[in-house]
Coordinates of C-alpha atoms and ligand atoms in Angstrom, one line a residue:
M1251 CA 72.2 113.8 130.8
L1252 CA 75.0 116.2 131.5
S1253 CA 74.4 119.4 133.4
A1254 CA 75.4 122.8 131.9
Q1255 CA 78.5 122.8 134.0
E1256 CA 79.5 119.3 133.1
R1257 CA 79.0 120.2 129.4
A1258 CA 81.3 123.2 129.9
H1259 CA 84.0 121.0 131.5
V1260 CA 83.8 118.5 128.6
A1261 CA 84.0 121.4 126.0
Q1262 CA 86.9 123.0 127.8
V1263 CA 89.0 119.8 127.6
W1264 CA 87.9 119.1 124.0
D1265 CA 89.2 122.6 122.9
L1266 CA 92.7 121.3 123.9
I1267 CA 92.3 118.1 121.9
A1268 CA 90.6 119.5 118.8
G1269 CA 93.1 119.6 115.9
H1270 CA 95.2 116.8 117.5
E1271 CA 92.8 113.9 117.1
A1272 CA 95.3 111.6 115.5
A1273 CA 98.0 112.0 118.1
F1274 CA 95.6 111.7 121.1
G1275 CA 93.8 108.8 119.4
A1276 CA 97.0 106.9 118.7
E1277 CA 98.1 107.3 122.3
L1278 CA 94.7 106.1 123.5
L1279 CA 94.9 103.0 121.4
L1280 CA 98.5 102.3 122.4
R1281 CA 97.5 102.5 126.1
L1282 CA 94.5 100.3 125.5
F1283 CA 96.3 97.6 123.6
T1284 CA 99.3 97.6 126.0
V1285 CA 97.5 97.9 129.4
Y1286 CA 94.6 95.6 128.4
P1287 CA 96.1 93.2 125.7
S1288 CA 92.7 91.3 125.5
T1289 CA 91.3 94.3 123.6
K1290 CA 93.7 93.6 120.8
I1291 CA 91.7 90.6 119.6
Y1292 CA 89.3 92.9 117.8
F1293 CA 92.2 94.5 115.9
K1294 CA 94.0 91.5 114.5
H1295 CA 94.3 93.3 111.1
L1296 CA 96.6 95.9 112.8
G1297 CA 99.3 93.3 113.5
V1298 CA 100.8 92.2 116.8
C1299 CA 102.5 95.6 117.3
P1300 CA 100.4 98.0 115.3
D1301 CA 102.7 100.5 113.6
E1302 CA 102.3 104.2 114.2
A1303 CA 100.6 104.9 111.0
Q1304 CA 97.9 102.4 111.8
L1305 CA 97.4 103.7 115.3
L1306 CA 97.2 107.3 114.0
T1307 CA 94.6 106.4 111.3
H1308 CA 92.3 104.5 113.6
G1309 CA 93.0 106.8 116.6
Q1310 CA 92.0 109.8 114.5
R1311 CA 88.7 108.1 113.5
V1312 CA 87.9 107.3 117.2
L1313 CA 88.7 110.8 118.5
E1314 CA 86.8 112.4 115.6
A1315 CA 83.7 110.4 116.7
V1316 CA 84.3 111.6 120.3
G1317 CA 84.4 115.1 118.9
V1318 CA 81.0 114.6 117.2
A1319 CA 79.6 113.4 120.5
V1320 CA 81.0 116.5 122.2
Q1321 CA 79.0 118.6 119.8
H1322 CA 75.8 116.5 120.4
T1323 CA 75.8 115.8 124.2
D1324 CA 72.0 116.1 124.3
H1325 CA 71.4 114.0 121.2
L1326 CA 74.0 111.2 121.5
R1327 CA 71.7 108.4 120.4
A1328 CA 70.9 110.1 117.0
A1329 CA 74.4 111.4 116.5
L1330 CA 76.1 108.0 117.1
S1331 CA 73.4 105.7 115.6
P1332 CA 75.5 104.4 112.7
L1333 CA 78.5 103.8 115.0
A1334 CA 76.3 101.9 117.5
D1335 CA 75.1 99.7 114.6
L1336 CA 78.7 99.0 113.6
H1337 CA 79.9 98.1 117.1
A1338 CA 76.9 96.0 118.1
Q1339 CA 75.9 94.3 114.9
V1340 CA 79.0 94.1 112.8
L1341 CA 82.0 94.2 115.1
R1342 CA 80.2 92.6 118.1
V1343 CA 82.6 94.3 120.5
D1344 CA 82.0 92.9 124.1
P1345 CA 80.6 95.9 126.1
A1346 CA 83.1 95.0 128.9
N1347 CA 85.8 96.6 126.7
F1348 CA 84.3 100.1 126.9
P1349 CA 85.2 100.8 130.6
L1350 CA 88.8 99.8 129.7
L1351 CA 88.9 102.4 126.9
I1352 CA 87.4 105.0 129.3
Q1353 CA 90.1 104.2 131.8
C1354 CA 92.8 104.8 129.2
F1355 CA 91.1 108.0 128.1
H1356 CA 91.3 109.4 131.6
V1357 CA 95.0 108.6 131.9
M1358 CA 95.7 110.0 128.4
L1359 CA 94.0 113.3 129.4
A1360 CA 95.7 113.4 132.8
S1361 CA 99.2 112.8 131.3
H1362 CA 98.8 115.7 128.8
L1363 CA 96.8 118.2 130.9
Q1364 CA 98.4 117.4 134.2
G1365 CA 97.4 120.1 136.8
E1366 CA 94.9 121.6 134.4
F1367 CA 92.8 118.3 134.5
T1368 CA 90.7 119.1 137.5
V1369 CA 88.6 116.6 139.5
Q1370 CA 85.5 118.2 138.1
M1371 CA 86.8 117.8 134.5
Q1372 CA 87.5 114.1 135.2
A1373 CA 84.0 113.6 136.7
A1374 CA 82.4 115.3 133.7
W1375 CA 84.4 113.3 131.2
D1376 CA 83.7 110.1 133.0
K1377 CA 79.9 110.7 132.8
F1378 CA 80.1 111.8 129.2
L1379 CA 82.2 108.8 128.0
T1380 CA 80.0 106.5 130.0
E1381 CA 77.0 107.9 128.1
V1382 CA 78.8 107.5 124.8
A1383 CA 79.6 103.9 125.7
M1384 CA 76.0 103.2 126.7
V1385 CA 74.8 104.4 123.3
L1386 CA 77.4 102.4 121.4
T1387 CA 76.5 99.2 123.3
E1388 CA 72.7 99.4 123.8
K1389 CA 71.9 98.0 120.4
Y1390 CA 73.0 94.5 121.6
R1391 CA 69.7 94.1 123.3
Ligands
HEM2179 C1 85.8 101.1 114.5 C2 84.7 104.8 117.5 C3 85.1 101.8 121.3 C4 86.6 98.3 118.4 C5 85.5 102.4 115.0 C6 85.3 103.6 114.2 C7 85.1 104.6 115.0 C8 85.0 104.1 116.4 C9 84.8 106.0 114.7 C10 85.5 103.6 112.7 C11 84.2 103.5 112.0 C12 84.2 103.4 110.5 O1 85.3 103.2 110.0 O2 83.2 103.6 109.9 C13 84.7 104.3 118.8 C14 84.4 105.1 120.0 C15 84.5 104.2 121.1 C16 84.9 102.9 120.6 C17 84.0 106.5 120.0 C18 84.2 104.5 122.5 C19 84.1 105.6 123.1 C20 85.6 100.6 120.9 C21 86.1 99.5 121.7 C22 86.5 98.5 120.9 C23 86.3 99.0 119.5 C24 86.0 99.5 123.3 C25 87.1 97.2 121.2 C26 88.0 97.0 122.2 C27 86.5 98.8 117.1 C28 86.9 98.0 115.9 C29 86.7 98.8 114.8 C30 86.1 100.1 115.3 C31 87.5 96.6 115.9 C32 86.9 98.5 113.3 C33 88.4 98.8 113.0 C34 88.7 98.7 111.6 O3 87.8 98.4 110.7 O4 89.9 99.0 111.2 N1 85.3 102.7 116.3 N2 85.0 103.0 119.2 N3 85.8 100.3 119.6 N4 86.0 100.0 116.7 FE1 85.4 101.4 117.9

């Protein structure tokens, strides 16, 4: 559970992303597929080098889901339930991939926000994204 201050840090960063979900999401996926090529096996339908339109479309979906999570930090399980069913039961994404995506998320934030991305913001986002990943992977059990 995030503290009030951690929630404030998450919301502050989200205000800078909101409205640019496709661009941030595309960069997130590009970093993920390039830095950790093993993640690409789940996205065979995107082609070997996914084109920008494909990255933008899926990136927007992923970041919009993160935006929903930002609005429901105290009720993540309920807010993300259909997405958890999808990742666990339909897509069967290995949970080991989630920390890789979180790593890319931090780098994406740092590259855009630079000095504005404080240590406290990184800590709050790490905790928040880890909670999101836990919810998206817990239905495996
Ligand atoms: C689909 C969010 C992590 C693989 C999706 C969708 C969303 C989403 C919103 C689209 C759902 C729909 O179309 O109804 C997230 C979030 C994540 C996350 C918020 C973590 C914070 C991952 C990871 C992988 C992954 C780590 C694998 C490396 C996929 C795949 C699809 C998908 C293969 C289906 C793509 C398609 O049908 O074109 N995800 N995801 N996701 N996700 Fe995730």
